[in-house]
């Protein structure tokens, strides 16, 4: 067991889906995996391993924001040998041409967090995903005719920003979505030489103020989970 995960070595697959919400991990395990086995319930951060279309895969919640995400991703890679990590989550859209429910594959992850400023001693690092995983998710989305965008995202430390118009600066520089984890995921994957990707569904729109209904979220959630498996098992 690691400091925050109660699994034995070997209980977690090399491919793992990472929703923020542990109840989503449970839902995915119960509805998509064959023979799911619970490997963690410390802090209710449920994690399961099972089979998807015959392939061994895990799914585990990581909480909200980069500090929580970072703890789990560090331990999953270092202590349990995870090698393909796919965040599945929601984001806010920053550009009018992106619609609620659309899928976004994060091509780069800027951040307002100080974590990489500290890590890189004041220099800037450009967190980016695995092209191989991104291509697998993109090919899947195109084949299934899902509304998909590949573009720059920003990982924010604040859901409630002091300046409510802060997102406009990111939008001006081509960023299409805001969420709270991918920059740390991409940086850690690079550090440890493993592959990562963030797949997001647009849950709310900062330009139009529109938000998804729960029925709409369910349909786009399904698309995201399936694209997530396509990437994690690539
Ligand atoms: N901001 C940050 N994270 C988010 C948002 C948002 O508007 N929507 C979903 N995740």
XYZ file of C-alpha atoms and ligand atoms in Angstrom:
244
model
C 0.000 0.000 0.000
C 1.088 3.573 -0.651
C 0.420 6.527 1.647
C -3.054 7.245 0.201
C -4.000 4.073 -1.688
C -4.724 0.778 0.070
C -4.111 -1.554 -2.894
C -1.558 -4.377 -2.944
C 1.106 -4.235 -5.628
C -0.266 -5.729 -8.847
C -3.897 -4.884 -8.062
C -3.946 -1.807 -10.323
C -3.751 -2.095 -14.119
C -1.180 -0.255 -16.270
C -4.112 1.511 -18.009
C -6.316 3.660 -15.774
C -9.203 6.102 -16.173
C -9.211 8.981 -13.701
C -12.504 10.805 -13.096
C -12.431 13.494 -10.394
C -15.507 12.094 -8.665
C -15.035 8.718 -6.913
C -18.733 7.910 -7.410
C -18.140 8.172 -11.151
C -15.320 5.655 -10.758
C -17.783 3.349 -9.009
C -20.420 3.925 -11.709
C -17.928 3.160 -14.485
C -16.707 0.018 -12.695
C -20.266 -1.238 -12.182
C -21.543 -0.392 -15.666
C -18.574 -0.910 -17.981
C -16.170 -3.394 -16.365
C -16.392 -7.167 -16.152
C -15.553 -8.584 -12.719
C -14.629 -5.254 -11.089
C -12.633 -5.541 -7.859
C -12.476 -2.624 -5.425
C -8.827 -1.860 -4.590
C -9.211 1.364 -2.619
C -11.710 3.055 -0.378
C -9.342 5.179 1.719
C -11.003 8.641 1.948
C -13.853 7.173 -0.167
C -11.569 7.624 -3.200
C -12.906 4.470 -4.824
C -10.670 2.581 -7.245
C -11.511 -0.593 -9.169
C -9.777 -2.981 -11.550
C -11.642 -5.141 -14.042
C -11.821 -5.938 -17.734
C -13.169 -3.852 -20.590
C -13.737 -5.889 -23.764
C -11.236 -8.381 -22.347
C -8.486 -5.877 -21.528
C -7.349 -5.250 -17.947
C -8.066 -1.692 -16.865
C -8.557 0.323 -13.670
C -10.642 3.358 -12.791
C -10.153 5.577 -9.769
C -11.303 8.993 -8.510
C -8.655 11.643 -7.856
C -10.672 14.476 -6.273
C -10.844 18.066 -7.459
C -7.843 20.252 -8.211
C -4.173 19.637 -8.835
C -2.978 18.999 -5.239
C -5.401 16.077 -4.816
C -4.894 14.817 -8.384
C -1.110 14.982 -7.945
C -1.066 12.813 -4.818
C -2.951 9.995 -6.527
C -1.136 10.223 -9.859
C 2.290 10.208 -8.161
C 1.416 7.089 -6.211
C -0.319 5.340 -9.123
C 2.771 5.735 -11.283
C 5.543 5.320 -8.700
C 4.064 2.723 -6.391
C 1.705 0.801 -8.676
C 3.305 1.051 -12.126
C 0.457 2.781 -14.028
C 1.655 3.660 -17.544
C -1.388 5.003 -19.417
C -3.410 7.523 -17.411
C -6.502 9.155 -18.871
C -8.278 11.888 -16.976
C -11.986 12.039 -17.785
C -13.784 15.096 -16.487
C -15.681 18.252 -17.203
C -14.575 21.691 -18.299
C -15.920 25.157 -18.972
C -15.822 26.288 -22.624
C -14.040 29.550 -23.427
C -14.939 29.983 -27.098
C -18.328 30.421 -28.760
C -17.656 27.748 -31.407
C -17.380 25.079 -28.696
C -20.803 23.820 -27.541
C -21.908 22.355 -24.228
C -21.635 18.522 -24.323
C -18.808 18.650 -26.881
C -15.659 16.670 -26.142
C -12.302 18.396 -25.756
C -8.971 16.575 -25.938
C -6.376 18.697 -24.151
C -3.508 19.390 -26.567
C -1.632 21.491 -23.984
C -2.397 22.589 -20.445
C -1.486 26.097 -19.321
C -2.002 26.903 -15.676
C -2.424 29.727 -13.170
C -0.993 27.428 -10.494
C 2.401 28.129 -8.927
C 3.225 24.423 -8.803
C 5.315 24.333 -11.996
C 6.864 27.742 -11.278
C 8.231 26.202 -8.081
C 9.111 22.860 -9.676
C 10.988 24.534 -12.559
C 12.578 27.279 -10.419
C 10.726 30.144 -12.112
C 11.059 28.814 -15.662
C 8.048 27.790 -17.754
C 7.266 24.208 -18.737
C 4.689 23.352 -21.426
C 2.583 20.405 -20.166
C 1.373 18.320 -23.115
C -0.323 14.931 -23.506
C 0.812 11.715 -25.166
C 0.245 12.081 -28.900
C -0.384 8.347 -29.129
C -3.229 8.445 -26.596
C -4.595 11.658 -28.050
C -4.679 10.143 -31.526
C -6.434 7.019 -30.226
C -9.134 9.098 -28.518
C -9.483 11.370 -31.537
C -9.739 8.472 -34.002
C -12.393 6.866 -31.783
C -14.400 10.108 -31.580
C -14.247 10.653 -35.351
C -15.253 7.061 -36.068
C -18.260 7.400 -33.725
C -19.097 10.862 -35.118
C -18.769 12.465 -31.679
C -18.445 16.267 -31.501
C -14.735 16.507 -30.655
C -12.247 19.372 -30.459
C -8.503 19.084 -29.972
C -7.133 22.230 -28.376
C -5.368 24.117 -25.643
C -6.829 23.969 -22.168
C -5.990 25.721 -18.902
C -5.807 24.044 -15.511
C -6.834 26.554 -12.866
C -6.308 26.436 -9.124
C -9.524 28.434 -8.649
C -13.044 27.503 -9.667
C -14.195 30.848 -8.231
C -11.621 33.279 -9.617
C -11.191 36.698 -7.981
C -11.598 38.323 -11.393
C -14.645 36.726 -13.081
C -13.295 37.806 -16.503
C -9.880 36.153 -16.050
C -10.768 33.432 -18.572
C -10.927 36.036 -21.364
C -7.140 36.387 -21.428
C -6.723 32.644 -21.907
C -9.389 32.681 -24.632
C -7.555 35.496 -26.411
C -4.511 33.239 -26.607
C -6.401 30.323 -28.120
C -7.342 28.346 -25.012
C -10.694 26.601 -25.499
C -11.471 25.023 -22.116
C -10.851 25.465 -18.380
C -10.570 22.655 -15.847
C -8.451 21.982 -12.755
C -6.109 18.968 -13.155
C -4.525 18.321 -16.569
C -1.359 20.465 -16.223
C -0.223 18.400 -13.249
C -1.184 15.103 -14.904
C 0.767 15.940 -18.069
C 3.800 17.172 -16.103
C 3.957 14.065 -13.898
C 3.517 11.728 -16.871
C 6.460 13.437 -18.585
C 8.556 13.247 -15.421
C 8.024 9.515 -15.068
C 8.131 8.668 -18.796
C 4.538 7.406 -19.015
C 1.574 8.439 -21.191
C -1.337 10.687 -20.221
C -4.322 12.457 -21.739
C -7.203 14.620 -20.506
C -10.588 14.043 -22.155
C -13.216 16.562 -21.097
C -16.880 17.143 -21.731
C -18.062 20.730 -21.729
C -20.356 21.100 -18.716
C -20.706 24.877 -18.728
C -20.016 27.778 -21.041
C -18.215 30.893 -19.902
C -19.102 32.825 -23.090
C -22.826 32.054 -23.264
C -23.543 31.131 -19.631
C -25.201 27.920 -20.827
C -24.948 24.749 -18.702
C -25.764 21.116 -19.479
C -28.855 19.375 -18.182
C -28.366 16.126 -16.317
C -29.795 14.119 -19.276
C -27.328 15.782 -21.630
C -24.482 15.135 -19.218
C -25.314 11.445 -19.232
C -25.030 11.121 -23.031
C -21.788 13.066 -23.247
C -20.442 11.176 -20.216
C -20.912 7.890 -22.095
C -19.014 9.242 -25.113
C -16.195 10.458 -22.883
C -15.879 7.151 -21.023
C -15.752 5.177 -24.269
C -13.155 7.537 -25.762
C -11.275 7.179 -22.463
C -11.123 3.413 -22.780
C -9.989 3.761 -26.416
C -7.080 5.961 -25.279
C -6.126 4.079 -22.109
C -6.084 0.743 -23.949
C -4.282 2.039 -27.074
N -13.832 26.260 -14.225
C -12.950 25.377 -13.740
N -13.146 24.082 -13.793
C -14.272 23.635 -14.377
C -15.228 24.494 -14.896
C -14.985 25.881 -14.831
O -15.801 26.705 -15.282
N -16.250 23.741 -15.391
C -15.913 22.461 -15.165
N -14.720 22.383 -14.565
